[in-house]
mmCIF file of C-alpha atoms and ligand atoms in Angstrom:
data_model
loop_
_atom_site.group_PDB
_atom_site.id
_atom_site.type_symbol
_atom_site.label_atom_id
_atom_site.label_comp_id
_atom_site.label_asym_id
_atom_site.label_seq_id
_atom_site.Cartn_x
_atom_site.Cartn_y
_atom_site.Cartn_z
ATOM 1 C CA MET A 1 -69.571 -25.465 42.565
ATOM 2 C CA GLU A 2 -70.353 -28.028 39.876
ATOM 3 C CA ILE A 3 -73.296 -27.497 37.555
ATOM 4 C CA LYS A 4 -75.377 -30.653 37.241
ATOM 5 C CA LYS A 5 -78.896 -29.439 36.634
ATOM 6 C CA VAL A 6 -79.793 -26.548 34.341
ATOM 7 C CA GLY A 7 -83.106 -24.707 34.147
ATOM 8 C CA VAL A 8 -84.260 -22.886 31.018
ATOM 9 C CA VAL A 9 -87.089 -20.351 31.206
ATOM 10 C CA GLY A 10 -88.921 -20.269 27.871
ATOM 11 C CA CYS A 11 -88.964 -22.922 25.138
ATOM 12 C CA GLY A 12 -89.175 -20.680 22.080
ATOM 13 C CA ILE A 13 -86.510 -20.685 19.362
ATOM 14 C CA MET A 14 -83.669 -19.750 21.743
ATOM 15 C CA GLY A 15 -84.905 -21.622 24.839
ATOM 16 C CA SER A 16 -85.375 -24.853 22.900
ATOM 17 C CA GLY A 17 -81.920 -24.537 21.329
ATOM 18 C CA ILE A 18 -80.303 -23.879 24.728
ATOM 19 C CA THR A 19 -82.166 -26.855 26.221
ATOM 20 C CA GLU A 20 -80.957 -29.062 23.386
ATOM 21 C CA VAL A 21 -77.268 -28.146 23.675
ATOM 22 C CA CYS A 22 -77.311 -28.513 27.484
ATOM 23 C CA ALA A 23 -78.962 -31.953 27.312
ATOM 24 C CA ARG A 24 -76.578 -33.055 24.557
ATOM 25 C CA ALA A 25 -73.640 -31.992 26.750
ATOM 26 C CA GLY A 26 -74.876 -34.298 29.547
ATOM 27 C CA TYR A 27 -76.763 -31.896 31.830
ATOM 28 C CA GLN A 28 -80.153 -32.644 33.332
ATOM 29 C CA VAL A 29 -82.401 -29.868 32.000
ATOM 30 C CA VAL A 30 -85.789 -28.603 33.108
ATOM 31 C CA VAL A 31 -87.417 -26.244 30.616
ATOM 32 C CA ARG A 32 -90.477 -24.178 31.409
ATOM 33 C CA GLU A 33 -93.151 -22.703 29.157
ATOM 34 C CA VAL A 34 -96.262 -20.776 30.136
ATOM 35 C CA ASN A 35 -98.759 -23.388 28.895
ATOM 36 C CA ASP A 36 -98.903 -26.984 27.622
ATOM 37 C CA GLU A 37 -99.408 -25.975 24.012
ATOM 38 C CA LEU A 38 -96.256 -23.816 23.829
ATOM 39 C CA LEU A 39 -94.326 -26.422 25.799
ATOM 40 C CA LYS A 40 -95.276 -29.145 23.321
ATOM 41 C CA LYS A 41 -94.324 -26.904 20.405
ATOM 42 C CA GLY A 42 -90.913 -26.210 21.984
ATOM 43 C CA LEU A 43 -90.233 -29.866 22.841
ATOM 44 C CA ASP A 44 -91.247 -30.908 19.299
ATOM 45 C CA ARG A 45 -88.761 -28.361 17.940
ATOM 46 C CA ILE A 46 -85.980 -29.936 20.064
ATOM 47 C CA LYS A 47 -86.854 -33.431 18.857
ATOM 48 C CA GLU A 48 -86.881 -32.259 15.240
ATOM 49 C CA SER A 49 -83.513 -30.538 15.614
ATOM 50 C CA MET A 50 -81.902 -33.577 17.251
ATOM 51 C CA SER A 51 -83.375 -35.871 14.564
ATOM 52 C CA LYS A 52 -81.799 -33.587 11.962
ATOM 53 C CA ALA A 53 -78.467 -33.857 13.802
ATOM 54 C CA VAL A 54 -78.809 -37.675 13.728
ATOM 55 C CA SER A 55 -79.631 -37.685 10.018
ATOM 56 C CA ARG A 56 -76.576 -35.441 9.377
ATOM 57 C CA GLY A 57 -74.332 -37.804 11.360
ATOM 58 C CA LYS A 58 -73.651 -35.237 14.133
ATOM 59 C CA LEU A 59 -75.302 -37.388 16.805
ATOM 60 C CA THR A 60 -76.075 -41.099 17.164
ATOM 61 C CA GLN A 61 -79.632 -42.287 17.818
ATOM 62 C CA ALA A 62 -78.471 -43.579 21.233
ATOM 63 C CA GLU A 63 -77.004 -40.140 22.111
ATOM 64 C CA MET A 64 -80.227 -38.484 21.020
ATOM 65 C CA ASP A 65 -82.310 -40.862 23.161
ATOM 66 C CA ALA A 66 -80.042 -40.227 26.172
ATOM 67 C CA ALA A 67 -80.198 -36.436 25.673
ATOM 68 C CA TRP A 68 -83.969 -36.561 25.270
ATOM 69 C CA ALA A 69 -84.287 -38.525 28.525
ATOM 70 C CA ARG A 70 -82.381 -35.748 30.361
ATOM 71 C CA ILE A 71 -84.975 -33.108 29.353
ATOM 72 C CA LYS A 72 -88.003 -32.435 31.503
ATOM 73 C CA GLY A 73 -90.658 -30.003 30.334
ATOM 74 C CA THR A 74 -92.789 -28.119 32.846
ATOM 75 C CA THR A 75 -95.193 -25.203 33.148
ATOM 76 C CA SER A 76 -94.199 -24.538 36.773
ATOM 77 C CA MET A 77 -91.393 -22.195 37.894
ATOM 78 C CA GLU A 78 -91.196 -24.206 41.150
ATOM 79 C CA ASP A 79 -89.466 -27.000 39.187
ATOM 80 C CA PHE A 80 -86.305 -24.847 39.171
ATOM 81 C CA ALA A 81 -85.939 -25.454 42.935
ATOM 82 C CA ASP A 82 -82.953 -27.831 42.556
ATOM 83 C CA CYS A 83 -81.171 -26.182 39.604
ATOM 84 C CA ASP A 84 -77.541 -25.030 39.811
ATOM 85 C CA LEU A 85 -77.923 -22.655 36.875
ATOM 86 C CA VAL A 86 -81.042 -21.165 35.305
ATOM 87 C CA ILE A 87 -80.934 -19.468 31.894
ATOM 88 C CA GLU A 88 -83.789 -17.089 31.139
ATOM 89 C CA ALA A 89 -84.894 -16.987 27.468
ATOM 90 C CA VAL A 90 -88.290 -15.258 27.560
ATOM 91 C CA VAL A 91 -89.301 -12.445 25.187
ATOM 92 C CA GLU A 92 -87.215 -9.262 25.101
ATOM 93 C CA ASN A 93 -89.194 -7.297 27.666
ATOM 94 C CA LEU A 94 -87.247 -5.930 30.632
ATOM 95 C CA GLU A 95 -90.210 -5.785 33.021
ATOM 96 C CA LEU A 96 -91.045 -9.435 32.296
ATOM 97 C CA LYS A 97 -87.399 -10.449 32.688
ATOM 98 C CA LYS A 98 -87.151 -8.634 36.052
ATOM 99 C CA GLN A 99 -90.241 -10.490 37.206
ATOM 100 C CA VAL A 100 -88.672 -13.817 36.136
ATOM 101 C CA PHE A 101 -85.405 -13.005 37.955
ATOM 102 C CA SER A 102 -87.233 -12.048 41.111
ATOM 103 C CA GLU A 103 -89.143 -15.372 41.035
ATOM 104 C CA LEU A 104 -85.986 -17.342 40.266
ATOM 105 C CA ASP A 105 -84.249 -15.670 43.219
ATOM 106 C CA ARG A 106 -87.055 -16.845 45.494
ATOM 107 C CA ILE A 107 -87.251 -20.394 44.102
ATOM 108 C CA THR A 108 -83.676 -21.501 43.304
ATOM 109 C CA PRO A 109 -81.083 -22.596 45.903
ATOM 110 C CA PRO A 110 -78.754 -19.807 47.157
ATOM 111 C CA HIS A 111 -75.740 -21.201 45.233
ATOM 112 C CA ALA A 112 -77.549 -21.131 41.858
ATOM 113 C CA ILE A 113 -76.302 -18.865 39.078
ATOM 114 C CA LEU A 114 -78.982 -16.904 37.210
ATOM 115 C CA ALA A 115 -78.288 -16.018 33.575
ATOM 116 C CA SER A 116 -80.153 -14.142 30.877
ATOM 117 C CA ASN A 117 -80.002 -14.901 27.162
ATOM 118 C CA THR A 118 -81.081 -11.336 26.390
ATOM 119 C CA SER A 119 -79.685 -9.864 23.170
ATOM 120 C CA SER A 120 -79.532 -6.294 24.372
ATOM 121 C CA LEU A 121 -81.378 -5.596 27.635
ATOM 122 C CA CYS A 122 -79.641 -4.481 30.806
ATOM 123 C CA ILE A 123 -78.298 -7.425 32.854
ATOM 124 C CA THR A 124 -77.562 -5.116 35.799
ATOM 125 C CA ALA A 125 -81.272 -4.250 36.033
ATOM 126 C CA MET A 126 -82.088 -7.977 36.271
ATOM 127 C CA ALA A 127 -79.335 -8.559 38.855
ATOM 128 C CA ALA A 128 -80.636 -5.668 40.946
ATOM 129 C CA VAL A 129 -83.996 -7.341 41.627
ATOM 130 C CA THR A 130 -82.245 -10.365 43.194
ATOM 131 C CA LYS A 131 -80.447 -10.827 46.512
ATOM 132 C CA ARG A 132 -77.528 -12.454 44.642
ATOM 133 C CA PRO A 133 -76.378 -9.891 42.048
ATOM 134 C CA ASP A 134 -72.861 -11.408 42.188
ATOM 135 C CA LYS A 135 -74.329 -14.614 40.700
ATOM 136 C CA VAL A 136 -76.099 -12.949 37.768
ATOM 137 C CA LEU A 137 -74.681 -12.594 34.253
ATOM 138 C CA GLY A 138 -75.624 -12.766 30.585
ATOM 139 C CA LEU A 139 -75.151 -15.947 28.547
ATOM 140 C CA HIS A 140 -76.055 -14.890 25.029
ATOM 141 C CA PHE A 141 -76.415 -17.766 22.568
ATOM 142 C CA PHE A 142 -76.818 -17.447 18.800
ATOM 143 C CA ASN A 143 -79.483 -18.843 16.520
ATOM 144 C CA PRO A 144 -79.468 -21.742 15.570
ATOM 145 C CA VAL A 145 -78.013 -22.589 19.001
ATOM 146 C CA PRO A 146 -76.892 -26.179 18.218
ATOM 147 C CA ILE A 147 -74.873 -24.957 15.217
ATOM 148 C CA MET A 148 -73.524 -21.519 16.148
ATOM 149 C CA PRO A 149 -70.216 -21.861 18.031
ATOM 150 C CA LEU A 150 -70.224 -18.518 19.895
ATOM 151 C CA LEU A 151 -71.373 -17.709 23.417
ATOM 152 C CA GLU A 152 -71.200 -14.087 24.582
ATOM 153 C CA MET A 153 -70.684 -13.937 28.324
ATOM 154 C CA VAL A 154 -71.904 -10.613 29.672
ATOM 155 C CA THR A 155 -70.590 -9.456 33.021
ATOM 156 C CA THR A 156 -71.872 -6.572 35.105
ATOM 157 C CA ILE A 157 -69.931 -4.543 37.676
ATOM 158 C CA LEU A 158 -71.581 -6.798 40.280
ATOM 159 C CA THR A 159 -70.787 -10.235 38.759
ATOM 160 C CA SER A 160 -68.190 -12.094 40.852
ATOM 161 C CA GLU A 161 -65.030 -13.671 39.424
ATOM 162 C CA GLU A 162 -66.203 -17.039 40.735
ATOM 163 C CA THR A 163 -69.470 -16.768 38.773
ATOM 164 C CA VAL A 164 -67.553 -15.813 35.626
ATOM 165 C CA GLU A 165 -65.247 -18.821 35.965
ATOM 166 C CA ILE A 166 -68.098 -21.297 36.595
ATOM 167 C CA ALA A 167 -70.048 -19.874 33.642
ATOM 168 C CA ARG A 168 -66.973 -19.997 31.405
ATOM 169 C CA LYS A 169 -66.396 -23.690 32.214
ATOM 170 C CA PHE A 170 -70.077 -24.386 31.632
ATOM 171 C CA GLY A 171 -70.048 -22.630 28.222
ATOM 172 C CA GLU A 172 -66.914 -24.511 27.175
ATOM 173 C CA SER A 173 -68.517 -27.795 28.232
ATOM 174 C CA LEU A 174 -71.247 -27.051 25.658
ATOM 175 C CA GLY A 175 -68.534 -26.809 22.998
ATOM 176 C CA LYS A 176 -68.930 -23.039 22.633
ATOM 177 C CA THR A 177 -66.203 -20.423 22.222
ATOM 178 C CA ILE A 178 -66.595 -17.679 24.814
ATOM 179 C CA VAL A 179 -66.152 -13.953 24.356
ATOM 180 C CA VAL A 180 -66.615 -11.571 27.261
ATOM 181 C CA ALA A 181 -68.665 -8.426 26.809
ATOM 182 C CA LYS A 182 -69.578 -5.609 29.175
ATOM 183 C CA ASP A 183 -73.197 -4.993 30.086
ATOM 184 C CA SER A 184 -73.716 -2.300 27.488
ATOM 185 C CA PRO A 185 -76.584 -2.366 24.941
ATOM 186 C CA GLY A 186 -76.083 -5.002 22.226
ATOM 187 C CA PHE A 187 -72.904 -6.364 23.838
ATOM 188 C CA ILE A 188 -70.413 -7.106 21.005
ATOM 189 C CA VAL A 189 -72.354 -8.871 18.245
ATOM 190 C CA ASN A 190 -75.601 -6.919 18.197
ATOM 191 C CA ALA A 191 -73.864 -3.560 18.616
ATOM 192 C CA LEU A 192 -72.408 -4.304 15.167
ATOM 193 C CA LEU A 193 -75.146 -6.472 13.645
ATOM 194 C CA ILE A 194 -78.268 -4.395 14.359
ATOM 195 C CA PRO A 195 -77.210 -1.240 12.422
ATOM 196 C CA PHE A 196 -76.247 -3.523 9.503
ATOM 197 C CA LEU A 197 -79.668 -5.248 9.490
ATOM 198 C CA LEU A 198 -81.543 -1.948 9.864
ATOM 199 C CA ASP A 199 -79.566 -0.415 6.981
ATOM 200 C CA ALA A 200 -80.493 -3.386 4.782
ATOM 201 C CA VAL A 201 -84.195 -2.747 5.558
ATOM 202 C CA ARG A 202 -83.707 0.965 4.773
ATOM 203 C CA MET A 203 -82.241 -0.036 1.393
ATOM 204 C CA VAL A 204 -85.335 -2.121 0.580
ATOM 205 C CA GLU A 205 -87.615 0.641 1.878
ATOM 206 C CA SER A 206 -86.054 3.313 -0.306
ATOM 207 C CA GLY A 207 -85.871 1.112 -3.394
ATOM 208 C CA TYR A 208 -82.061 1.344 -3.392
ATOM 209 C CA ALA A 209 -81.813 -2.333 -4.467
ATOM 210 C CA THR A 210 -83.981 -5.444 -4.413
ATOM 211 C CA LYS A 211 -83.939 -7.689 -1.365
ATOM 212 C CA GLU A 212 -82.562 -10.526 -3.494
ATOM 213 C CA ASP A 213 -79.695 -8.379 -4.785
ATOM 214 C CA ILE A 214 -78.862 -7.074 -1.285
ATOM 215 C CA ASP A 215 -78.685 -10.645 0.016
ATOM 216 C CA THR A 216 -76.684 -11.891 -2.963
ATOM 217 C CA ALA A 217 -74.255 -8.972 -2.652
ATOM 218 C CA ILE A 218 -73.494 -9.741 0.986
ATOM 219 C CA LYS A 219 -73.366 -13.515 0.485
ATOM 220 C CA LEU A 220 -71.081 -13.461 -2.514
ATOM 221 C CA GLY A 221 -69.264 -10.183 -1.901
ATOM 222 C CA LEU A 222 -68.484 -10.714 1.769
ATOM 223 C CA ASN A 223 -68.835 -14.504 2.059
ATOM 224 C CA HIS A 224 -71.494 -14.262 4.785
ATOM 225 C CA PRO A 225 -73.491 -17.512 5.046
ATOM 226 C CA MET A 226 -76.723 -15.595 4.439
ATOM 227 C CA GLY A 227 -77.660 -12.084 3.383
ATOM 228 C CA PRO A 228 -79.070 -9.579 5.916
ATOM 229 C CA LEU A 229 -82.727 -9.941 4.901
ATOM 230 C CA THR A 230 -82.572 -13.744 5.074
ATOM 231 C CA LEU A 231 -80.846 -13.360 8.440
ATOM 232 C CA LEU A 232 -83.595 -11.003 9.633
ATOM 233 C CA ASP A 233 -86.139 -13.695 8.766
ATOM 234 C CA LEU A 234 -84.106 -16.220 10.778
ATOM 235 C CA VAL A 235 -83.641 -13.998 13.848
ATOM 236 C CA GLY A 236 -87.257 -12.778 13.690
ATOM 237 C CA LEU A 237 -88.349 -9.293 12.641
ATOM 238 C CA ASP A 238 -90.084 -8.812 15.997
ATOM 239 C CA THR A 239 -86.946 -9.803 17.929
ATOM 240 C CA THR A 240 -84.818 -7.473 15.800
ATOM 241 C CA LEU A 241 -87.303 -4.653 16.411
ATOM 242 C CA TYR A 242 -87.271 -5.249 20.195
ATOM 243 C CA ILE A 243 -83.475 -5.151 20.175
ATOM 244 C CA ALA A 244 -83.291 -2.009 18.021
ATOM 245 C CA ASP A 245 -85.869 -0.221 20.185
ATOM 246 C CA ALA A 246 -84.085 -1.220 23.405
ATOM 247 C CA MET A 247 -80.747 -0.028 22.048
ATOM 248 C CA TYR A 248 -82.187 3.258 20.800
ATOM 249 C CA GLU A 249 -84.033 3.785 24.092
ATOM 250 C CA GLU A 250 -80.780 3.638 26.037
ATOM 251 C CA LEU A 251 -78.246 5.108 23.607
ATOM 252 C CA LYS A 252 -80.357 7.558 21.550
ATOM 253 C CA ASP A 253 -77.993 6.762 18.688
ATOM 254 C CA PRO A 254 -79.729 7.165 15.262
ATOM 255 C CA ARG A 255 -77.969 4.018 14.010
ATOM 256 C CA TYR A 256 -80.476 2.044 16.090
ATOM 257 C CA VAL A 257 -83.661 3.769 14.897
ATOM 258 C CA ALA A 258 -85.946 1.092 13.426
ATOM 259 C CA PRO A 259 -87.058 1.898 9.872
ATOM 260 C CA PRO A 260 -90.855 2.292 9.491
ATOM 261 C CA LEU A 261 -90.984 -0.717 7.124
ATOM 262 C CA LEU A 262 -89.636 -3.035 9.827
ATOM 263 C CA ARG A 263 -92.171 -1.809 12.388
ATOM 264 C CA ARG A 264 -95.029 -2.179 9.906
ATOM 265 C CA MET A 265 -94.000 -5.685 8.867
ATOM 266 C CA VAL A 266 -94.048 -6.694 12.536
ATOM 267 C CA LEU A 267 -97.473 -5.082 13.006
ATOM 268 C CA ALA A 268 -98.658 -7.008 9.942
ATOM 269 C CA GLY A 269 -97.497 -10.294 11.499
ATOM 270 C CA LYS A 270 -94.646 -10.813 9.015
ATOM 271 C CA LEU A 271 -92.158 -11.971 11.615
ATOM 272 C CA GLY A 272 -89.908 -14.122 9.429
ATOM 273 C CA ARG A 273 -89.537 -17.903 9.410
ATOM 274 C CA LYS A 274 -91.501 -18.382 12.603
ATOM 275 C CA SER A 275 -94.687 -16.894 11.123
ATOM 276 C CA GLY A 276 -94.167 -18.353 7.641
ATOM 277 C CA GLU A 277 -93.347 -14.999 6.038
ATOM 278 C CA GLY A 278 -90.969 -12.098 6.511
ATOM 279 C CA PHE A 279 -88.938 -10.691 3.637
ATOM 280 C CA TYR A 280 -89.369 -14.135 2.061
ATOM 281 C CA LYS A 281 -92.085 -16.815 2.229
ATOM 282 C CA TYR A 282 -91.549 -20.154 4.004
ATOM 283 C CA SER A 283 -93.659 -23.263 3.627
HETATM 284 N N1 CAA B 301 -77.197 -30.080 15.569
HETATM 285 C C1 CAA B 301 -75.909 -30.114 15.169
HETATM 286 N N2 CAA B 301 -75.493 -29.833 13.931
HETATM 287 C C2 CAA B 301 -76.448 -29.543 13.030
HETATM 288 C C3 CAA B 301 -77.811 -29.504 13.356
HETATM 289 C C4 CAA B 301 -78.164 -29.778 14.690
HETATM 290 N N3 CAA B 301 -79.446 -29.740 15.096
HETATM 291 N N4 CAA B 301 -78.501 -29.177 12.252
HETATM 292 C C5 CAA B 301 -77.605 -29.000 11.279
HETATM 293 N N5 CAA B 301 -76.360 -29.228 11.746
HETATM 294 C C6 CAA B 301 -75.085 -29.103 11.024
HETATM 295 C C7 CAA B 301 -75.148 -29.693 9.634
HETATM 296 O O1 CAA B 301 -74.864 -31.068 9.657
HETATM 297 C C8 CAA B 301 -74.070 -28.914 8.923
HETATM 298 O O2 CAA B 301 -72.797 -29.419 9.301
HETATM 299 P P1 CAA B 301 -71.583 -29.565 8.221
HETATM 300 O O3 CAA B 301 -71.271 -28.162 7.789
HETATM 301 O O4 CAA B 301 -70.489 -30.196 9.008
HETATM 302 O O5 CAA B 301 -72.171 -30.419 7.135
HETATM 303 C C9 CAA B 301 -74.165 -27.527 9.532
HETATM 304 O O6 CAA B 301 -74.800 -27.719 10.815
HETATM 305 C C10 CAA B 301 -75.005 -26.575 8.695
HETATM 306 O O7 CAA B 301 -76.324 -27.123 8.552
HETATM 307 P P2 CAA B 301 -77.255 -26.969 7.252
HETATM 308 O O8 CAA B 301 -76.571 -27.569 6.066
HETATM 309 O O9 CAA B 301 -78.603 -27.470 7.600
HETATM 310 O O10 CAA B 301 -77.401 -25.450 7.087
HETATM 311 P P3 CAA B 301 -76.665 -24.419 6.157
HETATM 312 O O11 CAA B 301 -75.337 -24.864 5.681
HETATM 313 O O12 CAA B 301 -77.679 -24.010 5.157
HETATM 314 O O13 CAA B 301 -76.416 -23.248 7.222
HETATM 315 C C11 CAA B 301 -76.923 -21.733 8.943
HETATM 316 C C12 CAA B 301 -77.473 -22.763 7.977
HETATM 317 C C13 CAA B 301 -76.034 -22.404 9.957
HETATM 318 C C14 CAA B 301 -78.135 -21.121 9.626
HETATM 319 C C15 CAA B 301 -76.101 -20.683 8.129
HETATM 320 O O14 CAA B 301 -76.859 -20.174 7.069
HETATM 321 C C16 CAA B 301 -75.640 -19.559 9.002
HETATM 322 O O15 CAA B 301 -74.646 -19.672 9.700
HETATM 323 N N6 CAA B 301 -76.358 -18.405 8.938
HETATM 324 C C17 CAA B 301 -76.071 -17.258 9.778
HETATM 325 C C18 CAA B 301 -76.685 -17.478 11.132
HETATM 326 C C19 CAA B 301 -76.399 -16.344 12.057
HETATM 327 O O16 CAA B 301 -75.780 -15.343 11.741
HETATM 328 N N7 CAA B 301 -76.904 -16.501 13.270
HETATM 329 C C20 CAA B 301 -76.770 -15.488 14.291
HETATM 330 C C21 CAA B 301 -78.003 -14.668 14.310
HETATM 331 S S1 CAA B 301 -77.858 -13.346 15.457
HETATM 332 C C22 CAA B 301 -78.371 -14.034 16.895
HETATM 333 O O17 CAA B 301 -78.779 -15.142 16.997
HETATM 334 C C23 CAA B 301 -78.233 -13.182 18.062
HETATM 335 C C24 CAA B 301 -79.191 -12.150 18.296
HETATM 336 O O18 CAA B 301 -79.238 -11.704 19.429
HETATM 337 C C25 CAA B 301 -80.052 -11.564 17.264
#
């Protein structure tokens, strides 16, 4: 089975990035948002990112125009009817994701592979609401999707070898390096990253060190491209909280307990870059 047309459910930070890399790799892409306003916001984000790639010499204007022409935005799930692969990138809510998978199973052709970009939720639970659990897996991209070279491929005990091979070829065609993870909470990256981010918040909360010093220590002491609090602002405090809660819910491991400060910042609307303020302010 050859993948020609890709569907992306959700055009937020991750969905727009996934749409961009698929279109740049030559795939026809249909991306769906719940309303015209969010769709426009997502499509504008893609255009801005590709323009940045052009200005940095990573893409020619002609390549950008061709990639842009391969993207179709929609507010209707029915537009996934001729997709060979659909990647779900809606908010981290398992009930919502199960609903999306059930709809995708009804709408897409029987050969289509259904993937989730979830950071931590159970892929098996999404597969179980479809009649094609052998064609369901996780394709977990990293933010910012056009720049980050990793793709975590998450297989369940129901995913077929054929699906894994098609998905692997697809991921490589996007220029990503693939690692394979089991369907256990947080997969590889977040199982390690989330406790690190939560500990950084606990340090701020307890007055152990300033946020600037924590970030500088990790940047200059470990050569990370950004410190944990800057990274939290990039990932989104709300997304990090969803992931931590989902991991704690399943594992009951205290490493994944969200510190009160994180929960309160989310309640206060300080979500990071996307809301203009998190641990730092953004204009
Ligand atoms: N397309 C292609 N390339 C692009 C681009 C685009 N739209 N925009 C920028 N680039 C290129 C730039 O040209 C530059 O390339 P060179 O190094 O060859 O010059 C490179 O990407 C870096 O771009 P910038 O100079 O704009 O950015 P930077 O150097 O300040 O780095 C960063 C920004 C890549 C975000 C870096 O700080 C970083 O890697 N941070 C860590 C990000 C991270 O850890 N992400 C994972 C989060 S966890 C997650 O996503 C999963 C989860 O489930 C929570």
